[in-house]
Amino acid sequence: MSADEQQPFVALEHSGLCAIIGRPNVGKSTLLNALLGEKVSIATRKPQTTRHRILGVLHQEQAQVVWVDTPGLHARGQRALNRELNRAALAALEEIDVVLLVTRALEWGEEDERALAALANVSAPVILAINQVDRVADKRQLLPHIERLSELREFAAVVPISALRRRNLDRLQEEVVTRLPPGPPLFPHDQITDRDVGFRLAELIREQLIVALGDELPYATSVQIQGFERGGGVSKIAALIWVEREAQKPIVIGERGKRLKKVGSLARREIEQLLGEQVHLELWVKVKAQWSDDARALRELGYGE
């Protein structure tokens, strides 16, 4: 057996799972990507961009951190999709070693309270990461804000950060790593995420849909990869974009197909960066009636996996 094959069974000083929890749109996915130095979770300015629990694996010489990115916990929305997002986020707290609660600097509201309440019975250490401190003009406001939040729970540590600017992430990472137990790596040294390439392709397309559609159809679309072939330095990808109503198709396609072409062009660039080769991407738009409120349709589209 080779050294590479043996590596997963060699004990490390620190090895375990850290769940990244918080309300929608506080920068959890941006933080995950910054910690890994690679894009494994899509991120936009729209709340609830993340719809699945995604693992990102950070490899160090004597430590392995498995970051668990989660959908934002939210109180509003009773559709089956909303319930599934909350379920996925809460499921991430099971058998976890450390929890990272992410908030936005100088903000604290109902959905932050909901995220904190979800940790009431969690015995794992909870680290509070206060994100987007780079947007605070008067840094003197941060200390009283940190003091107020520190009274809400006995946090293992409180770390002000900027995920976008990658500020203070070394300290945040250190606070997490030192609280992980010793043990063998949970993933091979060359694996950076638990998600297969098909999932990542679909997410990159969905990311560009969210950006292109703005406020028109922020949550009514989902993407499925129908075909993926590689050969001769070119990847051929066919993907279906699902909407909920017939009237939504022309919104996604745009006048003379311009919007869909733009989505395809931008997504192709992202996919080429991921795959490291030329990409031929074909997109179609179809209707799956009320898929976001249909438990069976959600399973067919990969939710709950």
PDB file of C-alpha atoms in Angstrom:
ATOM      1  CA  MET A   1       0.000   0.000   0.000  1.00  0.00           C
ATOM      2  CA  SER A   2       1.348   3.422  -0.946  1.00  0.00           C
ATOM      3  CA  ALA A   3       1.977   6.301   1.489  1.00  0.00           C
ATOM      4  CA  ASP A   4      -0.911   8.222  -0.070  1.00  0.00           C
ATOM      5  CA  GLU A   5      -3.289   5.326   0.582  1.00  0.00           C
ATOM      6  CA  GLN A   6      -2.168   5.115   4.209  1.00  0.00           C
ATOM      7  CA  GLN A   7      -2.500   8.838   4.928  1.00  0.00           C
ATOM      8  CA  PRO A   8      -6.230   8.862   5.819  1.00  0.00           C
ATOM      9  CA  PHE A   9      -5.461   6.600   8.818  1.00  0.00           C
ATOM     10  CA  VAL A  10      -2.573   8.613  10.297  1.00  0.00           C
ATOM     11  CA  ALA A  11      -3.661  10.464  13.438  1.00  0.00           C
ATOM     12  CA  LEU A  12      -3.422  14.253  13.420  1.00  0.00           C
ATOM     13  CA  GLU A  13      -3.182  16.681  16.320  1.00  0.00           C
ATOM     14  CA  HIS A  14      -6.537  18.168  15.289  1.00  0.00           C
ATOM     15  CA  SER A  15      -9.222  16.729  13.017  1.00  0.00           C
ATOM     16  CA  GLY A  16     -12.937  17.388  12.960  1.00  0.00           C
ATOM     17  CA  LEU A  17     -15.978  19.254  11.724  1.00  0.00           C
ATOM     18  CA  CYS A  18     -16.828  22.921  12.140  1.00  0.00           C
ATOM     19  CA  ALA A  19     -20.357  24.011  11.197  1.00  0.00           C
ATOM     20  CA  ILE A  20     -20.756  27.526   9.809  1.00  0.00           C
ATOM     21  CA  ILE A  21     -24.138  28.774  11.024  1.00  0.00           C
ATOM     22  CA  GLY A  22     -25.990  32.080  10.753  1.00  0.00           C
ATOM     23  CA  ARG A  23     -28.914  33.901   9.235  1.00  0.00           C
ATOM     24  CA  PRO A  24     -29.129  34.329   5.458  1.00  0.00           C
ATOM     25  CA  ASN A  25     -26.726  36.680   3.703  1.00  0.00           C
ATOM     26  CA  VAL A  26     -24.110  37.204   6.408  1.00  0.00           C
ATOM     27  CA  GLY A  27     -21.273  35.863   4.241  1.00  0.00           C
ATOM     28  CA  LYS A  28     -21.020  32.206   5.272  1.00  0.00           C
ATOM     29  CA  SER A  29     -20.197  30.920   1.786  1.00  0.00           C
ATOM     30  CA  THR A  30     -17.788  33.783   1.121  1.00  0.00           C
ATOM     31  CA  LEU A  31     -16.072  32.872   4.386  1.00  0.00           C
ATOM     32  CA  LEU A  32     -15.827  29.193   3.458  1.00  0.00           C
ATOM     33  CA  ASN A  33     -14.260  30.021   0.094  1.00  0.00           C
ATOM     34  CA  ALA A  34     -11.817  32.438   1.713  1.00  0.00           C
ATOM     35  CA  LEU A  35     -10.751  29.875   4.321  1.00  0.00           C
ATOM     36  CA  LEU A  36     -10.128  27.263   1.635  1.00  0.00           C
ATOM     37  CA  GLY A  37      -8.608  29.605  -0.928  1.00  0.00           C
ATOM     38  CA  GLU A  38     -10.869  28.012  -3.541  1.00  0.00           C
ATOM     39  CA  LYS A  39     -14.477  28.457  -4.591  1.00  0.00           C
ATOM     40  CA  VAL A  40     -16.516  25.460  -3.453  1.00  0.00           C
ATOM     41  CA  SER A  41     -19.729  27.271  -2.478  1.00  0.00           C
ATOM     42  CA  ILE A  42     -21.455  29.879  -4.648  1.00  0.00           C
ATOM     43  CA  ALA A  43     -22.013  33.312  -3.149  1.00  0.00           C
ATOM     44  CA  THR A  44     -24.177  36.242  -4.211  1.00  0.00           C
ATOM     45  CA  ARG A  45     -25.744  39.231  -2.504  1.00  0.00           C
ATOM     46  CA  LYS A  46     -29.102  37.451  -2.469  1.00  0.00           C
ATOM     47  CA  PRO A  47     -30.236  35.761   0.757  1.00  0.00           C
ATOM     48  CA  GLN A  48     -30.627  31.966   0.627  1.00  0.00           C
ATOM     49  CA  THR A  49     -28.171  31.528  -2.233  1.00  0.00           C
ATOM     50  CA  THR A  50     -26.863  28.425  -0.437  1.00  0.00           C
ATOM     51  CA  ARG A  51     -29.464  25.656  -0.606  1.00  0.00           C
ATOM     52  CA  HIS A  52     -27.434  22.628   0.414  1.00  0.00           C
ATOM     53  CA  ARG A  53     -25.067  21.592   3.151  1.00  0.00           C
ATOM     54  CA  ILE A  54     -21.613  21.708   1.581  1.00  0.00           C
ATOM     55  CA  LEU A  55     -18.361  20.455   3.078  1.00  0.00           C
ATOM     56  CA  GLY A  56     -15.049  22.181   2.415  1.00  0.00           C
ATOM     57  CA  VAL A  57     -11.869  20.447   3.565  1.00  0.00           C
ATOM     58  CA  LEU A  58      -8.860  22.425   4.791  1.00  0.00           C
ATOM     59  CA  HIS A  59      -5.634  20.417   4.947  1.00  0.00           C
ATOM     60  CA  GLN A  60      -2.756  21.390   7.227  1.00  0.00           C
ATOM     61  CA  GLU A  61       0.383  19.523   8.245  1.00  0.00           C
ATOM     62  CA  GLN A  62      -1.053  18.376  11.579  1.00  0.00           C
ATOM     63  CA  ALA A  63      -4.713  19.311  11.213  1.00  0.00           C
ATOM     64  CA  GLN A  64      -7.714  18.818   8.985  1.00  0.00           C
ATOM     65  CA  VAL A  65     -10.738  21.077   9.319  1.00  0.00           C
ATOM     66  CA  VAL A  66     -13.947  20.030   7.604  1.00  0.00           C
ATOM     67  CA  TRP A  67     -15.959  23.232   7.271  1.00  0.00           C
ATOM     68  CA  VAL A  68     -19.702  22.649   6.946  1.00  0.00           C
ATOM     69  CA  ASP A  69     -21.378  25.472   4.998  1.00  0.00           C
ATOM     70  CA  THR A  70     -25.113  25.638   5.630  1.00  0.00           C
ATOM     71  CA  PRO A  71     -28.187  27.428   4.276  1.00  0.00           C
ATOM     72  CA  GLY A  72     -29.096  30.500   6.294  1.00  0.00           C
ATOM     73  CA  LEU A  73     -31.547  29.898   9.124  1.00  0.00           C
ATOM     74  CA  HIS A  74     -34.631  31.998   8.528  1.00  0.00           C
ATOM     75  CA  ALA A  75     -38.028  32.452  10.171  1.00  0.00           C
ATOM     76  CA  ARG A  76     -40.023  33.450   7.100  1.00  0.00           C
ATOM     77  CA  GLY A  77     -41.351  31.206   4.345  1.00  0.00           C
ATOM     78  CA  GLN A  78     -43.456  28.083   4.752  1.00  0.00           C
ATOM     79  CA  ARG A  79     -42.794  26.444   1.385  1.00  0.00           C
ATOM     80  CA  ALA A  80     -41.257  22.985   1.300  1.00  0.00           C
ATOM     81  CA  LEU A  81     -37.972  24.481   0.071  1.00  0.00           C
ATOM     82  CA  ASN A  82     -37.788  26.848   3.066  1.00  0.00           C
ATOM     83  CA  ARG A  83     -38.385  23.964   5.449  1.00  0.00           C
ATOM     84  CA  GLU A  84     -35.700  21.917   3.710  1.00  0.00           C
ATOM     85  CA  LEU A  85     -33.169  24.753   3.988  1.00  0.00           C
ATOM     86  CA  ASN A  86     -33.762  25.051   7.727  1.00  0.00           C
ATOM     87  CA  ARG A  87     -33.603  21.268   8.134  1.00  0.00           C
ATOM     88  CA  ALA A  88     -30.258  21.118   6.300  1.00  0.00           C
ATOM     89  CA  ALA A  89     -28.826  23.896   8.466  1.00  0.00           C
ATOM     90  CA  LEU A  90     -29.940  22.309  11.737  1.00  0.00           C
ATOM     91  CA  ALA A  91     -28.774  18.846  10.648  1.00  0.00           C
ATOM     92  CA  ALA A  92     -25.261  20.267  10.346  1.00  0.00           C
ATOM     93  CA  LEU A  93     -25.188  20.668  14.125  1.00  0.00           C
ATOM     94  CA  GLU A  94     -25.341  16.914  14.692  1.00  0.00           C
ATOM     95  CA  GLU A  95     -22.051  15.311  15.767  1.00  0.00           C
ATOM     96  CA  ILE A  96     -20.151  18.542  15.226  1.00  0.00           C
ATOM     97  CA  ASP A  97     -16.896  19.450  16.995  1.00  0.00           C
ATOM     98  CA  VAL A  98     -16.995  23.255  16.741  1.00  0.00           C
ATOM     99  CA  VAL A  99     -19.657  25.751  15.677  1.00  0.00           C
ATOM    100  CA  LEU A 100     -18.905  29.036  13.961  1.00  0.00           C
ATOM    101  CA  LEU A 101     -21.782  31.488  14.381  1.00  0.00           C
ATOM    102  CA  VAL A 102     -21.455  34.215  11.763  1.00  0.00           C
ATOM    103  CA  THR A 103     -23.089  37.630  12.145  1.00  0.00           C
ATOM    104  CA  ARG A 104     -22.735  40.943  10.359  1.00  0.00           C
ATOM    105  CA  ALA A 105     -20.928  43.804  12.105  1.00  0.00           C
ATOM    106  CA  LEU A 106     -23.178  46.167  14.103  1.00  0.00           C
ATOM    107  CA  GLU A 107     -26.280  44.139  13.186  1.00  0.00           C
ATOM    108  CA  TRP A 108     -28.389  41.788  15.288  1.00  0.00           C
ATOM    109  CA  GLY A 109     -31.988  40.903  14.486  1.00  0.00           C
ATOM    110  CA  GLU A 110     -34.739  38.305  14.684  1.00  0.00           C
ATOM    111  CA  GLU A 111     -33.032  35.807  12.400  1.00  0.00           C
ATOM    112  CA  ASP A 112     -29.722  36.181  14.272  1.00  0.00           C
ATOM    113  CA  GLU A 113     -31.689  35.350  17.435  1.00  0.00           C
ATOM    114  CA  ARG A 114     -33.097  32.299  15.659  1.00  0.00           C
ATOM    115  CA  ALA A 115     -29.622  31.101  14.729  1.00  0.00           C
ATOM    116  CA  LEU A 116     -28.386  31.593  18.287  1.00  0.00           C
ATOM    117  CA  ALA A 117     -31.427  29.782  19.714  1.00  0.00           C
ATOM    118  CA  ALA A 118     -30.659  26.788  17.493  1.00  0.00           C
ATOM    119  CA  LEU A 119     -27.407  26.402  19.452  1.00  0.00           C
ATOM    120  CA  ALA A 120     -29.082  26.274  22.876  1.00  0.00           C
ATOM    121  CA  ASN A 121     -28.516  22.530  23.332  1.00  0.00           C
ATOM    122  CA  VAL A 122     -25.247  22.294  21.423  1.00  0.00           C
ATOM    123  CA  SER A 123     -22.406  21.186  23.690  1.00  0.00           C
ATOM    124  CA  ALA A 124     -19.651  21.888  21.171  1.00  0.00           C
ATOM    125  CA  PRO A 125     -17.723  25.154  21.620  1.00  0.00           C
ATOM    126  CA  VAL A 126     -19.300  28.066  19.745  1.00  0.00           C
ATOM    127  CA  ILE A 127     -17.085  30.755  18.210  1.00  0.00           C
ATOM    128  CA  LEU A 128     -18.692  34.043  17.198  1.00  0.00           C
ATOM    129  CA  ALA A 129     -17.347  35.492  13.936  1.00  0.00           C
ATOM    130  CA  ILE A 130     -18.425  39.087  13.367  1.00  0.00           C
ATOM    131  CA  ASN A 131     -18.138  39.589   9.628  1.00  0.00           C
ATOM    132  CA  GLN A 132     -17.828  42.652   7.382  1.00  0.00           C
ATOM    133  CA  VAL A 133     -15.971  44.770   9.937  1.00  0.00           C
ATOM    134  CA  ASP A 134     -14.250  46.422   6.963  1.00  0.00           C
ATOM    135  CA  ARG A 135     -17.553  48.201   6.253  1.00  0.00           C
ATOM    136  CA  VAL A 136     -17.621  49.860   9.671  1.00  0.00           C
ATOM    137  CA  ALA A 137     -16.344  53.408   9.254  1.00  0.00           C
ATOM    138  CA  ASP A 138     -16.005  54.145  12.987  1.00  0.00           C
ATOM    139  CA  LYS A 139     -14.226  51.125  14.470  1.00  0.00           C
ATOM    140  CA  ARG A 140     -14.931  52.461  17.963  1.00  0.00           C
ATOM    141  CA  GLN A 141     -18.469  51.141  17.533  1.00  0.00           C
ATOM    142  CA  LEU A 142     -17.252  47.562  17.363  1.00  0.00           C
ATOM    143  CA  LEU A 143     -16.178  47.123  20.992  1.00  0.00           C
ATOM    144  CA  PRO A 144     -19.570  47.914  22.585  1.00  0.00           C
ATOM    145  CA  HIS A 145     -21.236  45.753  19.915  1.00  0.00           C
ATOM    146  CA  ILE A 146     -18.935  42.840  20.760  1.00  0.00           C
ATOM    147  CA  GLU A 147     -19.601  43.344  24.463  1.00  0.00           C
ATOM    148  CA  ARG A 148     -23.374  43.242  23.916  1.00  0.00           C
ATOM    149  CA  LEU A 149     -23.190  40.029  21.903  1.00  0.00           C
ATOM    150  CA  SER A 150     -20.827  38.433  24.407  1.00  0.00           C
ATOM    151  CA  GLU A 151     -23.569  38.695  27.026  1.00  0.00           C
ATOM    152  CA  LEU A 152     -25.915  36.509  24.969  1.00  0.00           C
ATOM    153  CA  ARG A 153     -23.871  33.329  25.402  1.00  0.00           C
ATOM    154  CA  GLU A 154     -20.535  32.173  26.713  1.00  0.00           C
ATOM    155  CA  PHE A 155     -18.706  32.039  23.399  1.00  0.00           C
ATOM    156  CA  ALA A 156     -15.417  30.144  23.185  1.00  0.00           C
ATOM    157  CA  ALA A 157     -14.029  33.133  21.286  1.00  0.00           C
ATOM    158  CA  VAL A 158     -15.241  36.265  19.520  1.00  0.00           C
ATOM    159  CA  VAL A 159     -13.364  37.162  16.343  1.00  0.00           C
ATOM    160  CA  PRO A 160     -14.033  40.238  14.148  1.00  0.00           C
ATOM    161  CA  ILE A 161     -13.305  39.385  10.509  1.00  0.00           C
ATOM    162  CA  SER A 162     -13.772  40.388   6.897  1.00  0.00           C
ATOM    163  CA  ALA A 163     -14.357  37.295   4.768  1.00  0.00           C
ATOM    164  CA  LEU A 164     -14.325  39.325   1.550  1.00  0.00           C
ATOM    165  CA  ARG A 165     -11.026  41.068   2.390  1.00  0.00           C
ATOM    166  CA  ARG A 166      -9.663  37.945   4.132  1.00  0.00           C
ATOM    167  CA  ARG A 167      -8.840  39.902   7.270  1.00  0.00           C
ATOM    168  CA  ASN A 168      -8.185  38.147  10.592  1.00  0.00           C
ATOM    169  CA  LEU A 169      -8.959  34.745   9.083  1.00  0.00           C
ATOM    170  CA  ASP A 170      -5.691  33.278  10.390  1.00  0.00           C
ATOM    171  CA  ARG A 171      -6.805  33.990  13.937  1.00  0.00           C
ATOM    172  CA  LEU A 172     -10.283  32.614  13.275  1.00  0.00           C
ATOM    173  CA  GLN A 173      -8.830  29.459  11.813  1.00  0.00           C
ATOM    174  CA  GLU A 174      -6.491  29.062  14.793  1.00  0.00           C
ATOM    175  CA  GLU A 175      -9.392  29.444  17.239  1.00  0.00           C
ATOM    176  CA  VAL A 176     -11.232  26.638  15.437  1.00  0.00           C
ATOM    177  CA  VAL A 177      -8.287  24.286  14.937  1.00  0.00           C
ATOM    178  CA  THR A 178      -7.168  24.340  18.567  1.00  0.00           C
ATOM    179  CA  ARG A 179     -10.630  23.204  19.654  1.00  0.00           C
ATOM    180  CA  LEU A 180     -10.781  20.193  17.343  1.00  0.00           C
ATOM    181  CA  PRO A 181      -9.995  16.778  18.853  1.00  0.00           C
ATOM    182  CA  PRO A 182      -7.072  14.599  17.742  1.00  0.00           C
ATOM    183  CA  GLY A 183      -7.867  11.923  15.223  1.00  0.00           C
ATOM    184  CA  PRO A 184      -7.388  10.657  11.682  1.00  0.00           C
ATOM    185  CA  PRO A 185      -8.250  12.796   8.661  1.00  0.00           C
ATOM    186  CA  LEU A 186     -11.865  12.514   7.597  1.00  0.00           C
ATOM    187  CA  PHE A 187     -11.025  13.019   3.899  1.00  0.00           C
ATOM    188  CA  PRO A 188      -8.060  12.141   1.659  1.00  0.00           C
ATOM    189  CA  HIS A 189      -5.400  14.849   1.337  1.00  0.00           C
ATOM    190  CA  ASP A 190      -6.359  15.656  -2.274  1.00  0.00           C
ATOM    191  CA  GLN A 191     -10.099  16.151  -1.654  1.00  0.00           C
ATOM    192  CA  ILE A 192     -11.396  19.671  -1.020  1.00  0.00           C
ATOM    193  CA  THR A 193     -15.175  19.094  -0.941  1.00  0.00           C
ATOM    194  CA  ASP A 194     -17.714  16.312  -0.579  1.00  0.00           C
ATOM    195  CA  ARG A 195     -19.695  17.486  -3.620  1.00  0.00           C
ATOM    196  CA  ASP A 196     -19.122  15.913  -7.016  1.00  0.00           C
ATOM    197  CA  VAL A 197     -18.314  17.897 -10.120  1.00  0.00           C
ATOM    198  CA  GLY A 198     -21.882  17.673 -11.454  1.00  0.00           C
ATOM    199  CA  PHE A 199     -23.227  19.424  -8.377  1.00  0.00           C
ATOM    200  CA  ARG A 200     -20.602  22.139  -8.646  1.00  0.00           C
ATOM    201  CA  LEU A 201     -21.396  22.726 -12.326  1.00  0.00           C
ATOM    202  CA  ALA A 202     -25.102  23.128 -11.568  1.00  0.00           C
ATOM    203  CA  GLU A 203     -24.344  25.548  -8.740  1.00  0.00           C
ATOM    204  CA  LEU A 204     -22.113  27.730 -10.916  1.00  0.00           C
ATOM    205  CA  ILE A 205     -24.924  28.032 -13.455  1.00  0.00           C
ATOM    206  CA  ARG A 206     -27.463  28.799 -10.726  1.00  0.00           C
ATOM    207  CA  GLU A 207     -25.157  31.483  -9.333  1.00  0.00           C
ATOM    208  CA  GLN A 208     -25.217  33.341 -12.645  1.00  0.00           C
ATOM    209  CA  LEU A 209     -28.986  32.949 -12.849  1.00  0.00           C
ATOM    210  CA  ILE A 210     -29.382  34.625  -9.468  1.00  0.00           C
ATOM    211  CA  VAL A 211     -27.146  37.503 -10.552  1.00  0.00           C
ATOM    212  CA  ALA A 212     -28.865  37.916 -13.930  1.00  0.00           C
ATOM    213  CA  LEU A 213     -32.439  37.696 -12.663  1.00  0.00           C
ATOM    214  CA  GLY A 214     -32.005  40.145  -9.795  1.00  0.00           C
ATOM    215  CA  ASP A 215     -35.323  40.588  -8.019  1.00  0.00           C
ATOM    216  CA  GLU A 216     -37.423  39.073 -10.802  1.00  0.00           C
ATOM    217  CA  LEU A 217     -37.113  35.364  -9.982  1.00  0.00           C
ATOM    218  CA  PRO A 218     -34.692  35.108  -7.075  1.00  0.00           C
ATOM    219  CA  TYR A 219     -35.787  31.663  -5.819  1.00  0.00           C
ATOM    220  CA  ALA A 220     -37.984  30.148  -8.548  1.00  0.00           C
ATOM    221  CA  THR A 221     -35.158  28.460 -10.480  1.00  0.00           C
ATOM    222  CA  SER A 222     -33.179  25.276 -10.034  1.00  0.00           C
ATOM    223  CA  VAL A 223     -30.557  23.646 -12.267  1.00  0.00           C
ATOM    224  CA  GLN A 224     -29.959  20.016 -13.262  1.00  0.00           C
ATOM    225  CA  ILE A 225     -27.024  18.725 -15.278  1.00  0.00           C
ATOM    226  CA  GLN A 226     -28.360  16.483 -18.053  1.00  0.00           C
ATOM    227  CA  GLY A 227     -25.112  15.652 -19.799  1.00  0.00           C
ATOM    228  CA  PHE A 228     -21.386  15.963 -19.055  1.00  0.00           C
ATOM    229  CA  GLU A 229     -18.699  14.618 -21.373  1.00  0.00           C
ATOM    230  CA  ARG A 230     -14.962  15.288 -21.298  1.00  0.00           C
ATOM    231  CA  GLY A 231     -12.452  14.557 -24.018  1.00  0.00           C
ATOM    232  CA  GLY A 232      -9.865  16.203 -26.204  1.00  0.00           C
ATOM    233  CA  GLY A 233      -9.453  19.137 -23.825  1.00  0.00           C
ATOM    234  CA  VAL A 234     -13.125  20.125 -24.164  1.00  0.00           C
ATOM    235  CA  SER A 235     -16.024  19.548 -21.774  1.00  0.00           C
ATOM    236  CA  LYS A 236     -19.530  19.319 -23.226  1.00  0.00           C
ATOM    237  CA  ILE A 237     -22.229  20.172 -20.697  1.00  0.00           C
ATOM    238  CA  ALA A 238     -25.992  20.214 -21.085  1.00  0.00           C
ATOM    239  CA  ALA A 239     -28.107  21.678 -18.284  1.00  0.00           C
ATOM    240  CA  LEU A 240     -31.803  22.186 -17.594  1.00  0.00           C
ATOM    241  CA  ILE A 241     -33.034  25.283 -15.801  1.00  0.00           C
ATOM    242  CA  TRP A 242     -36.311  24.561 -14.026  1.00  0.00           C
ATOM    243  CA  VAL A 243     -38.884  27.261 -13.313  1.00  0.00           C
ATOM    244  CA  GLU A 244     -42.273  26.959 -11.607  1.00  0.00           C
ATOM    245  CA  ARG A 245     -44.626  28.547 -14.140  1.00  0.00           C
ATOM    246  CA  GLU A 246     -44.822  28.914 -17.907  1.00  0.00           C
ATOM    247  CA  ALA A 247     -44.807  32.720 -17.574  1.00  0.00           C
ATOM    248  CA  GLN A 248     -41.366  32.537 -15.951  1.00  0.00           C
ATOM    249  CA  LYS A 249     -39.655  30.966 -18.972  1.00  0.00           C
ATOM    250  CA  PRO A 250     -39.458  34.177 -21.060  1.00  0.00           C
ATOM    251  CA  ILE A 251     -38.084  36.026 -18.019  1.00  0.00           C
ATOM    252  CA  VAL A 252     -35.166  33.601 -17.822  1.00  0.00           C
ATOM    253  CA  ILE A 253     -34.645  33.466 -21.579  1.00  0.00           C
ATOM    254  CA  GLY A 254     -34.952  37.214 -22.148  1.00  0.00           C
ATOM    255  CA  GLU A 255     -35.646  39.079 -25.368  1.00  0.00           C
ATOM    256  CA  ARG A 256     -34.358  37.004 -28.297  1.00  0.00           C
ATOM    257  CA  GLY A 257     -32.586  34.751 -25.805  1.00  0.00           C
ATOM    258  CA  LYS A 258     -30.171  37.478 -24.697  1.00  0.00           C
ATOM    259  CA  ARG A 259     -30.452  36.860 -20.953  1.00  0.00           C
ATOM    260  CA  LEU A 260     -29.986  33.106 -21.238  1.00  0.00           C
ATOM    261  CA  LYS A 261     -26.981  33.635 -23.527  1.00  0.00           C
ATOM    262  CA  LYS A 262     -25.426  35.990 -20.974  1.00  0.00           C
ATOM    263  CA  VAL A 263     -26.011  33.497 -18.154  1.00  0.00           C
ATOM    264  CA  GLY A 264     -24.429  30.776 -20.272  1.00  0.00           C
ATOM    265  CA  SER A 265     -21.423  32.915 -21.162  1.00  0.00           C
ATOM    266  CA  LEU A 266     -20.683  33.918 -17.564  1.00  0.00           C
ATOM    267  CA  ALA A 267     -21.290  30.411 -16.231  1.00  0.00           C
ATOM    268  CA  ARG A 268     -19.013  28.954 -18.907  1.00  0.00           C
ATOM    269  CA  ARG A 269     -16.135  31.159 -17.727  1.00  0.00           C
ATOM    270  CA  GLU A 270     -16.585  29.984 -14.139  1.00  0.00           C
ATOM    271  CA  ILE A 271     -16.793  26.347 -15.223  1.00  0.00           C
ATOM    272  CA  GLU A 272     -13.670  26.660 -17.360  1.00  0.00           C
ATOM    273  CA  GLN A 273     -11.792  27.911 -14.291  1.00  0.00           C
ATOM    274  CA  LEU A 274     -13.046  24.919 -12.309  1.00  0.00           C
ATOM    275  CA  LEU A 275     -12.282  22.293 -14.960  1.00  0.00           C
ATOM    276  CA  GLY A 276      -9.176  23.888 -16.443  1.00  0.00           C
ATOM    277  CA  GLU A 277     -10.279  23.336 -20.026  1.00  0.00           C
ATOM    278  CA  GLN A 278     -12.532  24.681 -22.766  1.00  0.00           C
ATOM    279  CA  VAL A 279     -16.265  24.265 -22.147  1.00  0.00           C
ATOM    280  CA  HIS A 280     -19.213  23.958 -24.519  1.00  0.00           C
ATOM    281  CA  LEU A 281     -22.370  24.716 -22.499  1.00  0.00           C
ATOM    282  CA  GLU A 282     -25.960  24.276 -23.629  1.00  0.00           C
ATOM    283  CA  LEU A 283     -28.877  25.527 -21.510  1.00  0.00           C
ATOM    284  CA  TRP A 284     -32.608  24.824 -21.744  1.00  0.00           C
ATOM    285  CA  VAL A 285     -35.494  26.159 -19.678  1.00  0.00           C
ATOM    286  CA  LYS A 286     -38.425  23.941 -18.651  1.00  0.00           C
ATOM    287  CA  VAL A 287     -41.356  24.133 -16.242  1.00  0.00           C
ATOM    288  CA  LYS A 288     -41.754  21.920 -13.164  1.00  0.00           C
ATOM    289  CA  ALA A 289     -44.929  23.281 -11.599  1.00  0.00           C
ATOM    290  CA  GLN A 290     -44.498  24.626  -8.051  1.00  0.00           C
ATOM    291  CA  TRP A 291     -41.337  22.589  -7.521  1.00  0.00           C
ATOM    292  CA  SER A 292     -40.256  24.642  -4.487  1.00  0.00           C
ATOM    293  CA  ASP A 293     -43.372  23.553  -2.555  1.00  0.00           C
ATOM    294  CA  ASP A 294     -43.362  19.927  -3.652  1.00  0.00           C
ATOM    295  CA  ALA A 295     -41.413  17.490  -1.467  1.00  0.00           C
ATOM    296  CA  ARG A 296     -41.150  14.907  -4.248  1.00  0.00           C
ATOM    297  CA  ALA A 297     -39.913  17.469  -6.764  1.00  0.00           C
ATOM    298  CA  LEU A 298     -37.322  18.674  -4.260  1.00  0.00           C
ATOM    299  CA  ARG A 299     -35.979  15.132  -3.900  1.00  0.00           C
ATOM    300  CA  GLU A 300     -35.843  14.768  -7.682  1.00  0.00           C
ATOM    301  CA  LEU A 301     -33.815  17.986  -7.864  1.00  0.00           C
ATOM    302  CA  GLY A 302     -31.321  16.759  -5.269  1.00  0.00           C
ATOM    303  CA  TYR A 303     -32.529  18.536  -2.141  1.00  0.00           C
ATOM    304  CA  GLY A 304     -32.190  16.606   1.074  1.00  0.00           C
ATOM    305  CA  GLU A 305     -29.061  14.770  -0.092  1.00  0.00           C
TER     306      GLU A 305
END
